[in-house]
mmCIF file of C-alpha atoms in Angstrom:
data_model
loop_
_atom_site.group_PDB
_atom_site.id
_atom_site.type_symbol
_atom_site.label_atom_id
_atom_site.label_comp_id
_atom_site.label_asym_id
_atom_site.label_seq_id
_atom_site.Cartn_x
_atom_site.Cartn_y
_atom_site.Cartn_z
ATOM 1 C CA UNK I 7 5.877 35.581 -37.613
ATOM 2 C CA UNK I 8 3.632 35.263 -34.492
ATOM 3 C CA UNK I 9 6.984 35.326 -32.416
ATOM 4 C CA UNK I 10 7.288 38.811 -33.815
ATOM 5 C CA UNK I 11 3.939 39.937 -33.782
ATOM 6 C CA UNK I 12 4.251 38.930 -29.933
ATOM 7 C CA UNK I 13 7.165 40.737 -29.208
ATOM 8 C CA UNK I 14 6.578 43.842 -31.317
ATOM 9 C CA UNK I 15 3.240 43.895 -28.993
ATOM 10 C CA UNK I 16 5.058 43.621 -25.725
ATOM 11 C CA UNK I 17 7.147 46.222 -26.536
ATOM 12 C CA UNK I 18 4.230 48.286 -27.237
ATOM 13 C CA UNK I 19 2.899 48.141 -23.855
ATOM 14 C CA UNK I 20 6.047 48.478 -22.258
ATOM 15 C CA UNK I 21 6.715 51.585 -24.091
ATOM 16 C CA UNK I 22 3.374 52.697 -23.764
ATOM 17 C CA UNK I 23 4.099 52.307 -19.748
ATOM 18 C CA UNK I 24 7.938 54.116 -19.308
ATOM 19 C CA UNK I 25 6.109 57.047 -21.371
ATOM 20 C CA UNK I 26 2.725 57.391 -19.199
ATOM 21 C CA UNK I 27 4.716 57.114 -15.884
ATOM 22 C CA UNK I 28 7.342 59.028 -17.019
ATOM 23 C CA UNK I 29 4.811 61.924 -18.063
ATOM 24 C CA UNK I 30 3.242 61.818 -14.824
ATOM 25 C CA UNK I 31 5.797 62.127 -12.758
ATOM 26 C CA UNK I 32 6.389 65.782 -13.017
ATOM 27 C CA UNK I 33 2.068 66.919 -12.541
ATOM 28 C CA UNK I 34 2.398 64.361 -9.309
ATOM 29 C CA UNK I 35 5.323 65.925 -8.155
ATOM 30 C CA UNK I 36 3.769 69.594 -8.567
ATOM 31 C CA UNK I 37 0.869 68.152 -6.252
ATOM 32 C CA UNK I 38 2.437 67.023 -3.820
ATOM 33 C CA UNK I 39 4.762 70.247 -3.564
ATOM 34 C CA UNK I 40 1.409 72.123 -3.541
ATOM 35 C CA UNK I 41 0.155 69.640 -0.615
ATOM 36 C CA UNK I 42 2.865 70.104 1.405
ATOM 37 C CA UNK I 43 2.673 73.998 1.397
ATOM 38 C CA UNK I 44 -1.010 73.795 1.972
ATOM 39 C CA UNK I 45 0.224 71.411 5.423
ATOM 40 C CA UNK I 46 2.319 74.403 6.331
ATOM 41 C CA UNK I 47 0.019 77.481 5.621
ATOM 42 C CA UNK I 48 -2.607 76.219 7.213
ATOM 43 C CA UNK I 49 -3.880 76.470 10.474
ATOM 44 C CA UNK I 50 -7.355 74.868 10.368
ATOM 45 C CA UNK I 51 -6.806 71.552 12.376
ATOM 46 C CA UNK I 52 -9.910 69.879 10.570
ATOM 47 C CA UNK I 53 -8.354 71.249 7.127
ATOM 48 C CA UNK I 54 -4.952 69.641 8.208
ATOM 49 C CA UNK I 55 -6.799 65.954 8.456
ATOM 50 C CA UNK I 56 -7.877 66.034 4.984
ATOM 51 C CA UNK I 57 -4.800 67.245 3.537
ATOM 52 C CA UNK I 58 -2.780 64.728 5.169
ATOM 53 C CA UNK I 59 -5.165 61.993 3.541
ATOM 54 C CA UNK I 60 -4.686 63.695 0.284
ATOM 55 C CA UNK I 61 -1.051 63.986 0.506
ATOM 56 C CA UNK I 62 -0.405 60.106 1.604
ATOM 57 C CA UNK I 63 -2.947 59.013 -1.172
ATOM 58 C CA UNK I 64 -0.926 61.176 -3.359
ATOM 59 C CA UNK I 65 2.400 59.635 -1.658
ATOM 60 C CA UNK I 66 0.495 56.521 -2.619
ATOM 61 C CA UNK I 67 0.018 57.057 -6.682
ATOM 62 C CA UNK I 68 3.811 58.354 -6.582
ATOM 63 C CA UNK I 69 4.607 54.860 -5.503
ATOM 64 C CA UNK I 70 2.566 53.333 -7.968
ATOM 65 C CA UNK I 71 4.014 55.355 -10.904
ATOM 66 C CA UNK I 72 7.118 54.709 -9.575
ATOM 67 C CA UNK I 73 6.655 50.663 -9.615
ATOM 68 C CA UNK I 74 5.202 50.788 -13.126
ATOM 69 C CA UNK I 75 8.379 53.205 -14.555
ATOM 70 C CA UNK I 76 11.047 50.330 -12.765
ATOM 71 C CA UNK I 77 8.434 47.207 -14.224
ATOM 72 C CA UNK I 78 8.848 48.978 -17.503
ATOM 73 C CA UNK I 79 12.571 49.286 -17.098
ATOM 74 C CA UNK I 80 13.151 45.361 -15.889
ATOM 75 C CA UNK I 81 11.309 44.429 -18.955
ATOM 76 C CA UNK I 82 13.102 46.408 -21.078
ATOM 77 C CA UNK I 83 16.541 45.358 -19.869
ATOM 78 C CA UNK I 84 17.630 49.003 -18.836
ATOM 79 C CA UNK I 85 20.488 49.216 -16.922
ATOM 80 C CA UNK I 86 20.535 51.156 -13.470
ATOM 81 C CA UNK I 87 22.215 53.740 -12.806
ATOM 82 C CA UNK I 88 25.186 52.599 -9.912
ATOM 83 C CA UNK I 89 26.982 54.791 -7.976
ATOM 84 C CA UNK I 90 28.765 55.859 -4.544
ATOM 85 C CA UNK I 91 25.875 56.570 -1.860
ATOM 86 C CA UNK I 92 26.134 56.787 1.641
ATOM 87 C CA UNK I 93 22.824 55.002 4.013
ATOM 88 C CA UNK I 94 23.373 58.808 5.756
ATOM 89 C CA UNK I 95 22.171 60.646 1.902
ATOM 90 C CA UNK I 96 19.513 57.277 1.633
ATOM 91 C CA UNK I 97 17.878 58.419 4.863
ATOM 92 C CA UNK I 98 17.897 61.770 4.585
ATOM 93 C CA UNK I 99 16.479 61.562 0.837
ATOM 94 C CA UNK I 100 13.974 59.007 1.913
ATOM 95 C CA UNK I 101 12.990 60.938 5.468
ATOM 96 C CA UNK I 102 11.687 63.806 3.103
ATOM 97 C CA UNK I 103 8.724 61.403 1.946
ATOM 98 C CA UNK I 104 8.196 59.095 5.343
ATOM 99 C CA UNK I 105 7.181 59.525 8.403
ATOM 100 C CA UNK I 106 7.309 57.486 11.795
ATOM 101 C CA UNK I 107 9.827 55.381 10.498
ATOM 102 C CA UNK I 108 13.393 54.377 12.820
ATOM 103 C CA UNK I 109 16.534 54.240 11.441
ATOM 104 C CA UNK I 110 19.590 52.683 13.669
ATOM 105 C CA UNK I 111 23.407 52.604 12.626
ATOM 106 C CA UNK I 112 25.566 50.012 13.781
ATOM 107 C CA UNK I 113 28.110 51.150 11.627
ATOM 108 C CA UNK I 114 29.461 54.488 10.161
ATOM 109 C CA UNK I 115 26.439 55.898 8.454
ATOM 110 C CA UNK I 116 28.914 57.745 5.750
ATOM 111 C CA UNK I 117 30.677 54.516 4.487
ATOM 112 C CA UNK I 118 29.920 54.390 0.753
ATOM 113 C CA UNK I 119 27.978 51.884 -0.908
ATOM 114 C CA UNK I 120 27.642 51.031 -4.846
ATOM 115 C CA UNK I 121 23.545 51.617 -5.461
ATOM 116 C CA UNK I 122 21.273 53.070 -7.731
ATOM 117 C CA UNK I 123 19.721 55.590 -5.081
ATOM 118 C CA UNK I 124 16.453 56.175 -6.365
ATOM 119 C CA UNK I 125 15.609 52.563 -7.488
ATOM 120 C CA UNK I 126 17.342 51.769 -3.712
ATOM 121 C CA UNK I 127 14.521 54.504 -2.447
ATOM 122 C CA UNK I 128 12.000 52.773 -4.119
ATOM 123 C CA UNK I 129 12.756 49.733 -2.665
ATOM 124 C CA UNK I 130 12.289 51.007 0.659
ATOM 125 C CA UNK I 131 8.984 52.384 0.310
ATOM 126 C CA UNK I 132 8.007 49.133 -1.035
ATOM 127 C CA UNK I 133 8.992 47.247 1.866
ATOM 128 C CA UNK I 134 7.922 49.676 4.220
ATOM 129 C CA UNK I 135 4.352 49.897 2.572
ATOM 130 C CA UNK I 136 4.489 46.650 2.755
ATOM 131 C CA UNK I 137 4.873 46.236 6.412
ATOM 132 C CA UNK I 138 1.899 48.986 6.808
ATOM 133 C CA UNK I 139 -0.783 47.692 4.708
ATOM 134 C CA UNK I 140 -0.327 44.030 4.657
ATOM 135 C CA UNK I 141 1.480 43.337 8.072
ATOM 136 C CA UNK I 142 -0.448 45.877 9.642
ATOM 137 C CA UNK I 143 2.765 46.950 11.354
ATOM 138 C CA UNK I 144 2.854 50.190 13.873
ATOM 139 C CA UNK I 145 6.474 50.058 14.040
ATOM 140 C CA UNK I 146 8.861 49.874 11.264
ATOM 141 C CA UNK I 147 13.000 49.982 12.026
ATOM 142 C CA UNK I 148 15.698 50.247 9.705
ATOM 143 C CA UNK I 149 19.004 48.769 11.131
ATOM 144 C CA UNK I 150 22.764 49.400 9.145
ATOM 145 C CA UNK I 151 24.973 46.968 10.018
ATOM 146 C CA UNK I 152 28.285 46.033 8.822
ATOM 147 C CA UNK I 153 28.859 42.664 7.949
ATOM 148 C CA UNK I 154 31.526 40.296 6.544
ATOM 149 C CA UNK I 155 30.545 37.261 3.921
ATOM 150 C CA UNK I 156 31.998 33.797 3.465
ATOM 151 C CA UNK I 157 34.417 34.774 1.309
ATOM 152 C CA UNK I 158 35.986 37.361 3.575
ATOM 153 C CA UNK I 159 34.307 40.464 2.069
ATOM 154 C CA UNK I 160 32.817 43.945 3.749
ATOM 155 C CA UNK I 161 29.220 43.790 3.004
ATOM 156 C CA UNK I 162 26.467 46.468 4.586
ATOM 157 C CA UNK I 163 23.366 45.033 5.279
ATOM 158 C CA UNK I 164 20.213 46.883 5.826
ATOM 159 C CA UNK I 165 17.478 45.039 8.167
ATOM 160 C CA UNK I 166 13.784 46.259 7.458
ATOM 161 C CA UNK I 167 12.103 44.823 10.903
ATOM 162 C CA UNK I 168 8.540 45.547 11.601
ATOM 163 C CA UNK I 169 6.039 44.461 14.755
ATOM 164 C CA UNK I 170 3.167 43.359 12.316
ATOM 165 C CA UNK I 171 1.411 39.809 11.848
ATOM 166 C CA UNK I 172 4.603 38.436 9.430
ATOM 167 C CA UNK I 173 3.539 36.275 6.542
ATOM 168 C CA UNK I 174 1.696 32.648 6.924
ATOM 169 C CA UNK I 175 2.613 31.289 3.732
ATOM 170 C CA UNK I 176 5.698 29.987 1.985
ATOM 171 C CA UNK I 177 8.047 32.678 1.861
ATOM 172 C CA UNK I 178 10.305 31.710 -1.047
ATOM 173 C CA UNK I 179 6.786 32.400 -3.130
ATOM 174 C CA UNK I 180 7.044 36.114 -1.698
ATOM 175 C CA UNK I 181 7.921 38.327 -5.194
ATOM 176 C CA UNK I 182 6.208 36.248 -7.412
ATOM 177 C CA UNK I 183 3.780 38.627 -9.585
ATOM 178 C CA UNK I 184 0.208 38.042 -9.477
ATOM 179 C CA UNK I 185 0.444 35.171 -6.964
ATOM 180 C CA UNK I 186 -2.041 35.673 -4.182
ATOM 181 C CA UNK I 187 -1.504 33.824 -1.118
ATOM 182 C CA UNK I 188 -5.040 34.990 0.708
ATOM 183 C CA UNK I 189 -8.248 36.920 -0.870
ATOM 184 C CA UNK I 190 -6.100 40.252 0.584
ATOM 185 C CA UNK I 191 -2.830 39.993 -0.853
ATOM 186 C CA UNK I 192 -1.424 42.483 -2.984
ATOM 187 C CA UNK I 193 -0.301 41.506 -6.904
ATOM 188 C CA UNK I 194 3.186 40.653 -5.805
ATOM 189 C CA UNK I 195 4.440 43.256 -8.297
ATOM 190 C CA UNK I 196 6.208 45.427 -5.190
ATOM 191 C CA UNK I 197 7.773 42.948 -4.186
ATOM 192 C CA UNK I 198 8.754 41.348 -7.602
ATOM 193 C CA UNK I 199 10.371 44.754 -8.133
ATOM 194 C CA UNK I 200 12.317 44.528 -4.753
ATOM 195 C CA UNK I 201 13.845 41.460 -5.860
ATOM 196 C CA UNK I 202 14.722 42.539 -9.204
ATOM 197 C CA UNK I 203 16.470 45.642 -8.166
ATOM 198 C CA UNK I 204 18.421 44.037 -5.369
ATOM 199 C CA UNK I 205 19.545 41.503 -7.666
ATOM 200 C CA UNK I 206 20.449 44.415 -10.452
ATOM 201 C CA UNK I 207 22.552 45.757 -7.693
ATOM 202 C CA UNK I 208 24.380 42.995 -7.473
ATOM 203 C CA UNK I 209 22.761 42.614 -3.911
ATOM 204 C CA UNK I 210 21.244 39.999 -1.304
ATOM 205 C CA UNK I 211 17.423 39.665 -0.150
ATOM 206 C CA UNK I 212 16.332 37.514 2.252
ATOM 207 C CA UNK I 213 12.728 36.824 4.167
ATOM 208 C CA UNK I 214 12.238 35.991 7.438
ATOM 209 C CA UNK I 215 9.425 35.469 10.303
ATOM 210 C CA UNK I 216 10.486 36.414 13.729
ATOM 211 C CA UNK I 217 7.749 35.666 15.907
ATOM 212 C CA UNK I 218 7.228 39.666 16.859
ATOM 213 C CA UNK I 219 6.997 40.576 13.164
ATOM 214 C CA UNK I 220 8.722 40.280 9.478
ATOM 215 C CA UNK I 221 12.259 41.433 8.641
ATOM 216 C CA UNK I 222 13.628 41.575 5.392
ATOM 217 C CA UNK I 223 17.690 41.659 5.252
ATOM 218 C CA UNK I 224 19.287 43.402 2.019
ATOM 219 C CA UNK I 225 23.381 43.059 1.877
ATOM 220 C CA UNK I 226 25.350 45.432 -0.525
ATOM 221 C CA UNK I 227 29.225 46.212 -1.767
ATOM 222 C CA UNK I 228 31.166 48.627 0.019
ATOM 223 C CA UNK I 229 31.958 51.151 -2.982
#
């Protein structure tokens, strides 16, 4: 009885969460539509500063939302939705939403990959948040290589390399939620969500320290 009690309460809250972020999606979207034509109408330089705060605070919620709708979804067991995506449609979907960010190819940009692309966006702006507020990164590169595993097949990897202060502590603790590894750290849940999805996607995720920064290395099926 208190087995069920417990689990008729979790799903509670994890209904309670898909339905709140999914109902917010749509007024947050409408803002930062709004934002954005503000940005462009506007010709008042000191006017331009503010709205650029608002609309990456805004950016910032979005994000949010966006990690509590895929939290919701992990817990509930939902499957994603896979399909044939190019890193070429990736960056030009993701590029809408981020600035100052590099992408290289190494490989042909059009060679299809087998990816849920929004939860694949999401994962992005995870990392790459990541790199800003917590590496204190400048520079952030995305590099699309082709690559080959052990057992002989194509794999595309996508290498996340920033110029920040890397990570100090042990890194195979990085995605664990609500672990913090200094006063500063974050709740882990971005990154617990990273891992999750990668692994959904049938994927690879690895950690490293470089010395000039932190890279993380994702590897996916060719479609």
């Amino acid at each position: 009885l208190l087995s069920y009690r417990d689990q008729k309460r979790s799903k509670l809250i994890t209904d309670f969460f898909s339905t709140v972020t999914h109902e917010m999606k749509t007024p947050i979207a409408s803002l930062q539509l709004q934002i954005e034509a503000l940005l462009e109408d506007s010709k008042n330089k000191d006017l331009q500063i503010r709205l650029k705060k608002l609309w990456k605070e805004n950016n910032r919620i979005e994000s949010q939302m966006a990690n509590a709708f895929y939290l919701a979804s992990l817990m509930q067991g939902e499957p994603l939705f896979v399909e044939s995506v190019t890193p070429k449609e990736i960056k030009e979907s993701f590029d809408h939403n981020e600035t100052n960010l590099k992408w290289i190819f190494h490989t042909d940009p059009n060679v299809k990959l087998s990816v849920d692309k929004k939860a694949f966006e999401s994962i992005l702006k995870n990392l790459v948040e990541n790199s800003r507020r917590h590496g204190k990164a400048s520079s952030v590169e995305i590099h699309v290589e082709k690559k080959m595993n052990t057992k002989g097949n194509q794999k595309i990897c996508f290498c996340i390399q920033d110029n920040g202060q890397g990570f100090s502590g042990n890194l195979k603790q990085l995605g664990i939620p609500f672990l913090r590894h200094k006063q500063t750290s974050g709740t882990g849940i971005g990154l617990y969500i990273v891992k999750k999805l990668v692994e959904k996607m049938k994927g690879d995720l690895l950690f490293k320290n470089t010395g000039t920064g932190f890279l993380v290395q994702m590897e996916f099926d060719t479609f």
